[in-house]
Amino acid sequence: MATQLTRFWLVFPHHLVTRPLVYELAREFAVVTNIRQASVNAEVGIVSLSLEGESEEIAKAVAWLESLGVQVDPVEMNIIES
Amino acid sequence: MKSTPFFSNLKCRECGRLYPKQAIHVCDFDFGPLEAAYDYEAIGKAISRKVIESRPHTMWRYRELLPIDGDPTVGAEVGFTPLIKADRLAKILGIRELWIKNDTVNYPTLSFKDRVVSVALSRARELGFEVVACASTGNLANSVAANAAAAGLKSYVLIPADLEQGKVLGSLVYGTQVIGIHGAYDQVNRLCSEIAGKYGWGFVNVNLRPYYAEGSKTMGFEICEQLGWRIPQHTVVPMASGSLLTKIHKAYKEFIQLGIVADTPFHMHGTQASGCAPISHAIKRGTDIVKPVSKPDTIVKSLAIGTPADGYYAIHSMKQTGGSAEDVSDEEVVEGICMLAEYAGIFAETAGGVTVAGARKLIESGHIGAGDSAVLCITGHGLKTQEAIVGKCGAPRLIAPNLREFEEKIYAPDAAAASL
């Protein structure tokens, strides 16, 4: 299966702000992580991240992040408008 | 079609890198949004108040400041909606002077979305797209469907599968392909993003977004021209993604830069519904980090965007201009709709209620001075969200078909005369 590059915005709730999730993600799944921007304070962490790997592996990585409570959006953010 | 030298590049809003004028929307380096950049020196030589005034009354009278190369081919009649002086509403809201920019009568689908869609689809044609698409639950879908139909473009509208049928009728009627997608909101979002990335479709609010968003500027240009070539002291704008507010701000700055209006102080204010107010809450907390709202809870569906793409930039527009933000409850939204209807004769959708009720709060709190002048941006027609006010505007009074009962229950001439 071909590798692909997918770009996301991750939003970490406050209780996950101090956990090294991007490091854990790279160890857990066969994806290359690349942080392009980050903005973190005590309440929330917002990180722009690209993931490179097989699409199934990227999907698993996204599902894992979401299972922990991280919001994962495509870089376009809200595609669905009124 | 002749190419104009005015629209030069796409440019990253974060790092300023320049990109070619293609169907791309995100900077490869920092994921910042791309927006249209122009050669203002060339534009300054080409347009003036006099040149603009000589053109037809549509939004395309400012075409040098819109991101297309040739003449518009979609939505040539869009825009130049009325700017109405609303004296009775001003009195009720407690402000000296009030204007309503009335996009409830924008052509052809009765919302400001016709502005952005006509630019996006005109550009889509220039870029060679044969299929255009959007993911939308309302106004945007209607506008893409109608404008694509008129222009002979094939269109797709993607929606969450559980959306009420009533909301998609306004798109289906134009013969567009409506695709319902099973899944949660964020899954649908992600699929749409993948489709846009993989296939040669022009998604108006994804890969055509830099073009699409610029259409909103025309609301700002029109406000200035209709006020007699000046920028209003205060502009109150409803916020979903925050894009409209930033683009009206950009329009004012461009007119100042070109010398078309004087550089007078002005303030940009944003309003949201309290059930989904990430931008307003960030302003109130004094931060520019927008904390997402995971489960929006408001009757104002058209503004219920939990992760607003332009929230950060909207906050900076408000801060730079000394503006402010406010959010209002659903009850206040209904009051806002009713006030606008009863005191200005305009029936707006729920977003209009947010603008009016938000403006009332901003005036009460002194963020907008009682002795000042303000423009309220009303973005869509009330017929689109009638369910929000059903049972909240009273009911008809019923009588038998005879004059006696009419006079007893409805209108007694003697009593009416006495009350004069």
Short mmCIF file of C-alpha atoms in Angstrom, two decimals:
data_model
loop_
_atom_site.label_atom_id
_atom_site.label_comp_id
_atom_site.label_asym_id
_atom_site.label_seq_id
_atom_site.Cartn_x
_atom_site.Cartn_y
_atom_site.Cartn_z
CA MET A 1 0.00 0.00 0.00
CA ALA A 2 1.28 3.46 -0.90
CA THR A 3 2.23 5.89 1.80
CA GLN A 4 0.43 9.17 2.09
CA LEU A 5 0.90 12.47 3.85
CA THR A 6 -2.05 13.80 5.83
CA ARG A 7 -2.23 17.09 7.69
CA PHE A 8 -4.22 17.65 10.85
CA TRP A 9 -4.92 20.13 13.60
CA LEU A 10 -4.89 18.43 17.01
CA VAL A 11 -6.60 19.99 19.99
CA PHE A 12 -5.50 18.64 23.37
CA PRO A 13 -7.84 19.11 26.33
CA HIS A 14 -6.19 20.56 29.44
CA HIS A 15 -5.65 17.22 31.18
CA LEU A 16 -3.54 15.99 28.24
CA VAL A 17 -1.52 19.15 27.69
CA THR A 18 1.51 17.82 29.60
CA ARG A 19 1.47 14.29 28.16
CA PRO A 20 3.99 13.63 25.33
CA LEU A 21 1.35 12.27 22.98
CA VAL A 22 3.16 12.95 19.72
CA TYR A 23 6.15 10.96 20.99
CA GLU A 24 3.88 8.10 22.09
CA LEU A 25 2.08 8.18 18.75
CA ALA A 26 5.31 7.79 16.80
CA ARG A 27 6.36 4.82 18.95
CA GLU A 28 2.98 3.13 18.81
CA PHE A 29 2.26 3.45 15.06
CA ALA A 30 4.30 3.29 11.87
CA VAL A 31 3.84 6.95 11.02
CA VAL A 32 6.28 9.82 10.61
CA THR A 33 5.17 12.79 12.69
CA ASN A 34 6.09 16.36 11.87
CA ILE A 35 4.92 19.30 14.00
CA ARG A 36 4.51 22.48 11.95
CA GLN A 37 2.98 24.86 14.50
CA ALA A 38 1.99 24.64 18.14
CA SER A 39 0.22 26.84 20.62
CA VAL A 40 -0.13 25.57 24.18
CA ASN A 41 -1.35 27.14 27.39
CA ALA A 42 -2.70 25.75 30.66
CA GLU A 43 -6.19 25.27 29.24
CA VAL A 44 -5.65 23.87 25.78
CA GLY A 45 -2.98 22.75 23.33
CA ILE A 46 -3.33 23.24 19.59
CA VAL A 47 -0.82 21.52 17.33
CA SER A 48 -0.59 21.31 13.56
CA LEU A 49 0.84 17.93 12.66
CA SER A 50 1.51 16.01 9.49
CA LEU A 51 1.40 12.22 9.54
CA GLU A 52 3.10 10.19 6.84
CA GLY A 53 2.50 6.49 6.47
CA GLU A 54 0.11 3.90 5.08
CA SER A 55 -3.47 5.14 5.15
CA GLU A 56 -4.57 2.33 7.48
CA GLU A 57 -1.84 3.17 9.93
CA ILE A 58 -2.75 6.86 9.84
CA ALA A 59 -6.40 5.96 10.46
CA LYS A 60 -5.36 3.84 13.46
CA ALA A 61 -3.21 6.64 14.83
CA VAL A 62 -6.08 9.12 14.51
CA ALA A 63 -8.47 6.70 16.20
CA TRP A 64 -5.98 6.26 19.07
CA LEU A 65 -5.67 10.02 19.57
CA GLU A 66 -9.43 10.41 19.54
CA SER A 67 -9.88 7.56 22.03
CA LEU A 68 -7.74 9.58 24.44
CA GLY A 69 -9.86 12.70 24.00
CA VAL A 70 -7.79 14.58 21.44
CA GLN A 71 -9.81 16.37 18.77
CA VAL A 72 -8.40 15.63 15.32
CA ASP A 73 -9.47 17.84 12.42
CA PRO A 74 -8.24 18.11 8.83
CA VAL A 75 -6.21 21.30 8.32
CA GLU A 76 -9.19 22.84 6.56
CA MET A 77 -10.97 22.57 9.93
CA ASN A 78 -14.70 22.91 9.39
CA ILE A 79 -15.46 21.73 5.90
CA ILE A 80 -19.17 21.63 6.60
CA GLU A 81 -20.55 25.15 6.61
CA SER A 82 -24.07 26.32 6.88
CA MET B 1 -10.92 36.44 -21.87
CA LYS B 2 -8.41 39.10 -21.00
CA SER B 3 -6.12 38.58 -18.05
CA THR B 4 -5.79 41.44 -15.58
CA PRO B 5 -2.57 42.33 -13.78
CA PHE B 6 -4.35 43.07 -10.50
CA PHE B 7 -4.57 39.67 -8.79
CA SER B 8 -0.98 38.59 -8.45
CA ASN B 9 -0.52 35.58 -6.11
CA LEU B 10 -1.74 33.53 -3.23
CA LYS B 11 0.07 34.35 0.00
CA CYS B 12 0.36 32.57 3.36
CA ARG B 13 -1.21 34.62 6.13
CA GLU B 14 1.28 33.23 8.63
CA CYS B 15 4.68 33.39 6.93
CA GLY B 16 3.96 35.49 3.83
CA ARG B 17 5.30 32.91 1.36
CA LEU B 18 3.93 33.42 -2.14
CA TYR B 19 2.19 30.67 -4.11
CA PRO B 20 0.84 30.44 -7.67
CA LYS B 21 -2.85 31.18 -8.28
CA GLN B 22 -4.00 27.55 -8.25
CA ALA B 23 -6.58 25.49 -6.36
CA ILE B 24 -4.52 25.34 -3.17
CA HIS B 25 -5.39 26.71 0.22
CA VAL B 26 -2.81 25.78 2.85
CA CYS B 27 0.85 26.76 3.17
CA ASP B 28 3.13 23.74 2.83
CA PHE B 29 5.40 25.06 5.55
CA ASP B 30 3.20 26.04 8.47
CA PHE B 31 -0.33 25.01 7.39
CA GLY B 32 -1.31 28.68 7.45
CA PRO B 33 -4.25 29.66 5.24
CA LEU B 34 -3.50 31.14 1.83
CA GLU B 35 -5.21 34.31 0.72
CA ALA B 36 -5.28 36.40 -2.42
CA ALA B 37 -2.61 39.07 -2.86
CA TYR B 38 -2.92 42.00 -5.25
CA ASP B 39 -0.86 44.62 -7.02
CA TYR B 40 -2.36 47.65 -5.32
CA GLU B 41 -0.26 50.08 -7.35
CA ALA B 42 -1.84 48.80 -10.56
CA ILE B 43 -5.30 48.77 -8.97
CA GLY B 44 -4.85 52.36 -7.75
CA LYS B 45 -4.23 53.46 -11.32
CA ALA B 46 -7.23 51.54 -12.66
CA ILE B 47 -10.06 52.42 -10.28
CA SER B 48 -11.44 55.44 -8.50
CA ARG B 49 -14.80 56.37 -6.97
CA LYS B 50 -15.85 57.70 -10.37
CA VAL B 51 -14.91 54.51 -12.22
CA ILE B 52 -16.71 52.36 -9.67
CA GLU B 53 -19.82 54.56 -9.73
CA SER B 54 -20.03 54.22 -13.51
CA ARG B 55 -20.45 50.43 -13.30
CA PRO B 56 -23.57 48.26 -12.86
CA HIS B 57 -24.97 47.87 -9.34
CA THR B 58 -23.49 44.45 -8.53
CA MET B 59 -20.60 43.32 -6.35
CA TRP B 60 -18.45 43.06 -9.48
CA ARG B 61 -18.08 46.84 -9.61
CA TYR B 62 -15.04 46.21 -7.37
CA ARG B 63 -13.70 43.47 -9.62
CA GLU B 64 -10.06 44.64 -9.58
CA LEU B 65 -10.09 43.73 -5.87
CA LEU B 66 -11.44 40.21 -6.47
CA PRO B 67 -9.29 37.14 -7.25
CA ILE B 68 -10.23 36.32 -10.82
CA ASP B 69 -8.24 36.95 -13.98
CA GLY B 70 -10.95 37.66 -16.51
CA ASP B 71 -14.56 38.75 -16.41
CA PRO B 72 -16.91 37.02 -13.94
CA THR B 73 -18.76 34.10 -15.50
CA VAL B 74 -20.85 33.02 -12.52
CA GLY B 75 -23.17 35.20 -10.46
CA ALA B 76 -22.81 38.34 -12.56
CA GLU B 77 -25.88 39.87 -10.84
CA VAL B 78 -24.90 39.21 -7.23
CA GLY B 79 -24.56 41.88 -4.57
CA PHE B 80 -25.12 45.60 -4.11
CA THR B 81 -27.84 44.89 -1.58
CA PRO B 82 -29.54 47.79 0.21
CA LEU B 83 -27.94 49.68 3.10
CA ILE B 84 -30.89 50.90 5.11
CA LYS B 85 -30.97 53.67 7.71
CA ALA B 86 -32.96 52.12 10.55
CA ASP B 87 -34.05 55.04 12.73
CA ARG B 88 -36.74 53.21 14.70
CA LEU B 89 -34.44 50.30 15.51
CA ALA B 90 -31.70 52.79 16.47
CA LYS B 91 -34.03 54.33 19.04
CA ILE B 92 -34.90 50.95 20.56
CA LEU B 93 -31.25 49.90 20.71
CA GLY B 94 -30.21 53.25 22.16
CA ILE B 95 -27.84 54.50 19.50
CA ARG B 96 -27.75 57.77 17.55
CA GLU B 97 -27.45 56.30 14.06
CA LEU B 98 -27.92 52.75 12.80
CA TRP B 99 -27.64 51.18 9.37
CA ILE B 100 -28.57 47.69 8.22
CA LYS B 101 -26.59 46.04 5.43
CA ASN B 102 -29.39 43.86 4.15
CA ASP B 103 -28.08 40.67 2.53
CA THR B 104 -31.41 38.95 3.20
CA VAL B 105 -32.22 40.08 -0.34
CA ASN B 106 -28.98 39.07 -1.98
CA TYR B 107 -29.44 37.43 -5.37
CA PRO B 108 -30.18 34.61 -6.10
CA THR B 109 -30.46 32.62 -2.82
CA LEU B 110 -31.12 35.32 -0.20
CA SER B 111 -27.87 35.12 1.74
CA PHE B 112 -24.39 36.65 1.65
CA LYS B 113 -23.07 33.26 0.52
CA ASP B 114 -23.93 34.22 -3.07
CA ARG B 115 -21.03 36.69 -2.87
CA VAL B 116 -18.44 34.09 -1.97
CA VAL B 117 -19.82 31.38 -4.21
CA SER B 118 -19.93 33.54 -7.32
CA VAL B 119 -16.24 34.39 -6.87
CA ALA B 120 -15.31 30.76 -6.13
CA LEU B 121 -17.20 29.40 -9.13
CA SER B 122 -15.96 32.10 -11.50
CA ARG B 123 -12.43 31.19 -10.45
CA ALA B 124 -13.24 27.46 -10.66
CA ARG B 125 -14.10 27.97 -14.32
CA GLU B 126 -10.86 29.83 -14.96
CA LEU B 127 -8.96 26.95 -13.36
CA GLY B 128 -10.76 24.44 -15.58
CA PHE B 129 -12.94 22.65 -13.03
CA GLU B 130 -15.97 20.88 -14.45
CA VAL B 131 -17.33 19.68 -11.11
CA VAL B 132 -17.83 21.94 -8.11
CA ALA B 133 -18.80 20.86 -4.63
CA CYS B 134 -19.30 21.91 -1.06
CA ALA B 135 -20.12 20.38 2.28
CA SER B 136 -22.92 22.35 3.80
CA THR B 137 -26.09 22.16 5.82
CA GLY B 138 -27.80 25.27 4.49
CA ASN B 139 -27.03 28.62 2.85
CA LEU B 140 -23.77 27.59 1.21
CA ALA B 141 -25.35 24.48 -0.34
CA ASN B 142 -28.27 26.49 -1.71
CA SER B 143 -25.95 29.04 -3.23
CA VAL B 144 -23.57 26.53 -4.82
CA ALA B 145 -26.51 24.59 -6.26
CA ALA B 146 -28.23 27.67 -7.69
CA ASN B 147 -25.17 29.42 -9.08
CA ALA B 148 -23.76 26.19 -10.54
CA ALA B 149 -27.11 25.45 -12.18
CA ALA B 150 -27.26 28.91 -13.74
CA ALA B 151 -23.70 28.58 -15.00
CA GLY B 152 -24.09 25.01 -16.27
CA LEU B 153 -21.55 23.49 -13.89
CA LYS B 154 -22.09 20.04 -12.39
CA SER B 155 -22.36 20.30 -8.61
CA TYR B 156 -22.29 18.04 -5.57
CA VAL B 157 -23.48 18.92 -2.10
CA LEU B 158 -22.27 16.72 0.74
CA ILE B 159 -24.28 16.62 3.94
CA PRO B 160 -24.49 14.54 7.11
CA ALA B 161 -26.98 11.71 6.39
CA ASP B 162 -29.24 12.63 9.31
CA LEU B 163 -29.87 16.19 8.16
CA GLU B 164 -33.57 17.06 7.97
CA GLN B 165 -34.93 16.76 4.42
CA GLY B 166 -36.49 20.21 4.63
CA LYS B 167 -33.03 21.72 4.76
CA VAL B 168 -31.84 20.05 1.58
CA LEU B 169 -34.88 20.86 -0.56
CA GLY B 170 -33.46 24.28 -1.28
CA SER B 171 -30.50 22.55 -2.92
CA LEU B 172 -32.24 19.55 -4.54
CA VAL B 173 -34.56 21.81 -6.49
CA TYR B 174 -31.63 23.09 -8.56
CA GLY B 175 -30.76 19.58 -9.72
CA THR B 176 -27.57 19.30 -7.71
CA GLN B 177 -26.30 15.91 -6.54
CA VAL B 178 -26.98 15.74 -2.81
CA ILE B 179 -24.89 13.10 -1.03
CA GLY B 180 -25.75 12.12 2.55
CA ILE B 181 -22.83 10.71 4.51
CA HIS B 182 -23.32 8.41 7.48
CA GLY B 183 -21.08 9.31 10.37
CA ALA B 184 -20.32 11.85 13.04
CA TYR B 185 -19.71 15.45 12.10
CA ASP B 186 -15.91 15.20 12.35
CA GLN B 187 -15.83 12.02 10.24
CA VAL B 188 -17.86 13.71 7.54
CA ASN B 189 -15.49 16.67 7.71
CA ARG B 190 -12.50 14.41 7.24
CA LEU B 191 -14.02 12.50 4.32
CA CYS B 192 -14.82 15.76 2.53
CA SER B 193 -11.25 16.89 3.03
CA GLU B 194 -9.97 13.61 1.57
CA ILE B 195 -12.28 13.84 -1.46
CA ALA B 196 -11.16 17.40 -2.08
CA GLY B 197 -7.54 16.34 -1.85
CA LYS B 198 -7.83 13.26 -4.06
CA TYR B 199 -10.22 14.10 -6.92
CA GLY B 200 -10.31 16.92 -9.39
CA TRP B 201 -13.28 18.66 -7.86
CA GLY B 202 -13.44 22.30 -6.95
CA PHE B 203 -14.60 22.39 -3.34
CA VAL B 204 -15.62 25.99 -2.79
CA ASN B 205 -14.68 26.08 0.88
CA VAL B 206 -11.68 23.75 0.69
CA ASN B 207 -9.31 24.00 -2.28
CA LEU B 208 -11.08 27.11 -3.65
CA ARG B 209 -11.22 28.75 -0.23
CA PRO B 210 -8.75 31.58 -0.93
CA TYR B 211 -11.00 32.72 -3.80
CA TYR B 212 -14.26 32.01 -2.04
CA ALA B 213 -13.35 33.97 1.09
CA GLU B 214 -12.44 37.12 -0.84
CA GLY B 215 -16.02 37.47 -2.04
CA SER B 216 -16.98 38.59 1.46
CA LYS B 217 -14.97 41.77 1.00
CA THR B 218 -17.64 43.11 -1.31
CA MET B 219 -19.97 43.56 1.65
CA GLY B 220 -17.40 45.96 3.14
CA PHE B 221 -16.83 47.80 -0.14
CA GLU B 222 -20.56 48.29 -0.61
CA ILE B 223 -21.02 49.56 2.95
CA CYS B 224 -18.36 52.24 2.38
CA GLU B 225 -19.77 53.33 -0.96
CA GLN B 226 -23.37 53.36 0.23
CA LEU B 227 -22.43 55.47 3.26
CA GLY B 228 -21.08 58.09 0.86
CA TRP B 229 -17.53 56.77 0.60
CA ARG B 230 -16.66 56.48 4.26
CA ILE B 231 -15.96 53.70 6.74
CA PRO B 232 -18.56 53.31 9.48
CA GLN B 233 -17.48 53.99 13.05
CA HIS B 234 -18.70 50.54 14.14
CA THR B 235 -19.41 47.40 12.12
CA VAL B 236 -21.14 44.48 13.82
CA VAL B 237 -20.66 41.12 12.09
CA PRO B 238 -21.95 37.63 12.96
CA MET B 239 -19.16 35.09 13.35
CA ALA B 240 -19.11 31.41 12.37
CA SER B 241 -15.57 30.70 11.11
CA GLY B 242 -14.78 34.41 11.62
CA SER B 243 -13.96 34.84 7.94
CA LEU B 244 -16.61 37.46 7.12
CA LEU B 245 -15.37 39.80 9.86
CA THR B 246 -11.75 39.54 8.73
CA LYS B 247 -12.70 40.13 5.11
CA ILE B 248 -14.82 43.22 5.81
CA HIS B 249 -11.84 44.50 7.80
CA LYS B 250 -9.59 43.75 4.81
CA ALA B 251 -12.00 45.60 2.50
CA TYR B 252 -11.83 48.73 4.66
CA LYS B 253 -8.03 48.56 4.75
CA GLU B 254 -7.82 48.14 0.99
CA PHE B 255 -10.06 51.15 0.35
CA ILE B 256 -7.90 53.21 2.72
CA GLN B 257 -4.72 52.02 1.02
CA LEU B 258 -6.11 52.96 -2.39
CA GLY B 259 -7.21 56.37 -1.15
CA ILE B 260 -10.84 55.60 -1.99
CA VAL B 261 -11.95 56.38 1.57
CA ALA B 262 -10.33 58.48 4.28
CA ASP B 263 -8.39 56.75 7.05
CA THR B 264 -10.89 57.39 9.84
CA PRO B 265 -11.05 55.37 13.07
CA PHE B 266 -13.30 52.31 12.91
CA HIS B 267 -14.13 49.35 15.12
CA MET B 268 -14.93 45.76 14.12
CA HIS B 269 -17.25 43.88 16.50
CA GLY B 270 -18.16 40.19 16.31
CA THR B 271 -21.22 38.39 17.64
CA GLN B 272 -21.95 34.72 18.29
CA ALA B 273 -24.60 32.54 19.89
CA SER B 274 -23.67 31.63 23.49
CA GLY B 275 -24.19 27.93 22.71
CA CYS B 276 -21.22 28.07 20.34
CA ALA B 277 -19.10 31.14 21.04
CA PRO B 278 -15.43 30.11 20.89
CA ILE B 279 -14.28 33.42 19.37
CA SER B 280 -16.34 35.66 21.65
CA HIS B 281 -15.20 33.70 24.71
CA ALA B 282 -11.54 34.02 23.67
CA ILE B 283 -11.93 37.80 23.33
CA LYS B 284 -13.58 37.97 26.75
CA ARG B 285 -10.77 35.90 28.28
CA GLY B 286 -8.24 38.24 26.68
CA THR B 287 -6.49 35.52 24.69
CA ASP B 288 -6.05 34.76 21.00
CA ILE B 289 -6.17 31.01 21.55
CA VAL B 290 -9.58 29.80 20.46
CA LYS B 291 -10.77 26.95 22.65
CA PRO B 292 -12.92 24.66 20.47
CA VAL B 293 -16.53 23.91 21.33
CA SER B 294 -17.00 20.18 20.81
CA LYS B 295 -20.80 20.12 21.05
CA PRO B 296 -22.45 23.34 19.84
CA ASP B 297 -25.88 23.85 21.42
CA THR B 298 -27.86 26.67 19.83
CA ILE B 299 -30.74 27.34 17.45
CA VAL B 300 -28.28 29.36 15.36
CA LYS B 301 -27.06 26.46 13.24
CA SER B 302 -25.49 28.71 10.62
CA LEU B 303 -22.97 30.03 13.16
CA ALA B 304 -22.41 26.78 15.07
CA ILE B 305 -18.79 26.15 14.10
CA GLY B 306 -16.90 24.74 17.07
CA THR B 307 -13.40 25.04 15.58
CA PRO B 308 -13.49 28.30 13.64
CA ALA B 309 -10.80 28.34 10.96
CA ASP B 310 -10.40 32.13 11.01
CA GLY B 311 -11.06 32.65 14.72
CA TYR B 312 -7.49 33.70 15.44
CA TYR B 313 -7.54 36.28 12.65
CA ALA B 314 -10.98 37.57 13.64
CA ILE B 315 -9.69 38.15 17.17
CA HIS B 316 -6.78 40.15 15.79
CA SER B 317 -9.10 42.23 13.59
CA MET B 318 -11.22 43.10 16.61
CA LYS B 319 -8.18 43.86 18.78
CA GLN B 320 -6.45 45.96 16.13
CA THR B 321 -9.51 48.12 15.63
CA GLY B 322 -10.47 48.49 19.28
CA GLY B 323 -13.55 46.39 18.68
CA SER B 324 -15.14 43.78 20.91
CA ALA B 325 -17.18 40.58 20.84
CA GLU B 326 -20.43 39.54 22.44
CA ASP B 327 -22.55 36.41 22.58
CA VAL B 328 -26.25 36.01 23.12
CA SER B 329 -28.64 33.30 24.35
CA ASP B 330 -31.18 31.63 22.06
CA GLU B 331 -33.95 33.68 23.72
CA GLU B 332 -32.07 36.86 22.91
CA VAL B 333 -31.62 35.65 19.32
CA VAL B 334 -35.39 35.37 18.92
CA GLU B 335 -35.81 38.84 20.46
CA GLY B 336 -33.22 40.14 17.99
CA ILE B 337 -35.08 38.64 15.02
CA CYS B 338 -38.35 40.15 16.23
CA MET B 339 -36.82 43.60 16.90
CA LEU B 340 -35.31 43.72 13.42
CA ALA B 341 -38.63 42.73 11.88
CA GLU B 342 -40.81 45.04 13.99
CA TYR B 343 -38.59 48.11 13.90
CA ALA B 344 -36.87 47.84 10.50
CA GLY B 345 -39.19 45.62 8.46
CA ILE B 346 -36.52 43.02 7.79
CA PHE B 347 -37.02 39.30 8.41
CA ALA B 348 -33.63 37.75 9.06
CA GLU B 349 -32.49 34.23 9.81
CA THR B 350 -31.17 33.37 13.27
CA ALA B 351 -27.70 34.79 12.53
CA GLY B 352 -29.41 38.16 12.05
CA GLY B 353 -30.95 37.81 15.50
CA VAL B 354 -27.45 37.22 16.87
CA THR B 355 -26.21 40.43 15.25
CA VAL B 356 -29.06 42.60 16.51
CA ALA B 357 -29.11 41.15 20.03
CA GLY B 358 -25.31 41.28 20.18
CA ALA B 359 -25.32 44.92 19.06
CA ARG B 360 -27.86 45.75 21.78
CA LYS B 361 -25.50 44.30 24.41
CA LEU B 362 -22.49 46.10 22.95
CA ILE B 363 -24.38 49.40 23.09
CA GLU B 364 -25.61 48.74 26.63
CA SER B 365 -22.09 47.94 27.81
CA GLY B 366 -20.65 51.05 26.14
CA HIS B 367 -18.43 49.16 23.69
CA ILE B 368 -20.44 50.97 21.04
CA GLY B 369 -21.08 54.55 22.13
CA ALA B 370 -24.70 55.73 22.30
CA GLY B 371 -23.73 58.83 20.35
CA ASP B 372 -22.00 56.84 17.60
CA SER B 373 -23.00 55.35 14.25
CA ALA B 374 -23.02 51.61 13.52
CA VAL B 375 -23.68 49.22 10.65
CA LEU B 376 -25.18 45.80 11.38
CA CYS B 377 -24.43 43.06 8.83
CA ILE B 378 -27.52 40.92 8.27
CA THR B 379 -26.51 37.88 6.27
CA GLY B 380 -29.51 35.70 5.43
CA HIS B 381 -33.30 35.65 5.04
CA GLY B 382 -35.65 34.59 7.82
CA LEU B 383 -37.61 32.22 5.59
CA LYS B 384 -34.61 29.88 5.87
CA THR B 385 -34.94 29.39 9.63
CA GLN B 386 -38.65 29.86 10.31
CA GLU B 387 -38.71 26.97 12.79
CA ALA B 388 -36.67 29.08 15.23
CA ILE B 389 -39.52 31.52 15.82
CA VAL B 390 -42.59 29.32 15.39
CA GLY B 391 -44.92 30.05 18.31
CA LYS B 392 -42.78 32.96 19.52
CA CYS B 393 -44.31 35.82 17.55
CA GLY B 394 -47.89 35.45 18.76
CA ALA B 395 -50.76 33.92 16.79
CA PRO B 396 -53.62 35.21 14.63
CA ARG B 397 -56.70 36.33 16.57
CA LEU B 398 -59.76 34.40 15.33
CA ILE B 399 -63.23 35.84 14.95
CA ALA B 400 -66.53 34.96 13.29
CA PRO B 401 -67.23 36.62 9.92
CA ASN B 402 -69.32 39.51 11.22
CA LEU B 403 -68.67 43.17 12.00
CA ARG B 404 -70.01 43.00 15.54
CA GLU B 405 -67.41 40.47 16.59
CA PHE B 406 -64.69 42.38 14.76
CA GLU B 407 -65.59 45.52 16.70
CA GLU B 408 -65.96 43.68 20.01
CA LYS B 409 -62.75 41.69 19.82
CA ILE B 410 -60.43 43.47 17.43
CA TYR B 411 -61.04 47.09 16.68
CA ALA B 412 -63.60 49.37 18.32
CA PRO B 413 -63.60 52.76 16.54
CA ASP B 414 -64.66 54.64 19.68
CA ALA B 415 -61.96 53.06 21.83
CA ALA B 416 -59.38 53.59 19.07
CA ALA B 417 -60.32 57.26 18.82
CA ALA B 418 -60.14 57.62 22.58
CA SER B 419 -56.66 56.20 22.65
CA LEU B 420 -55.35 58.74 20.13
#
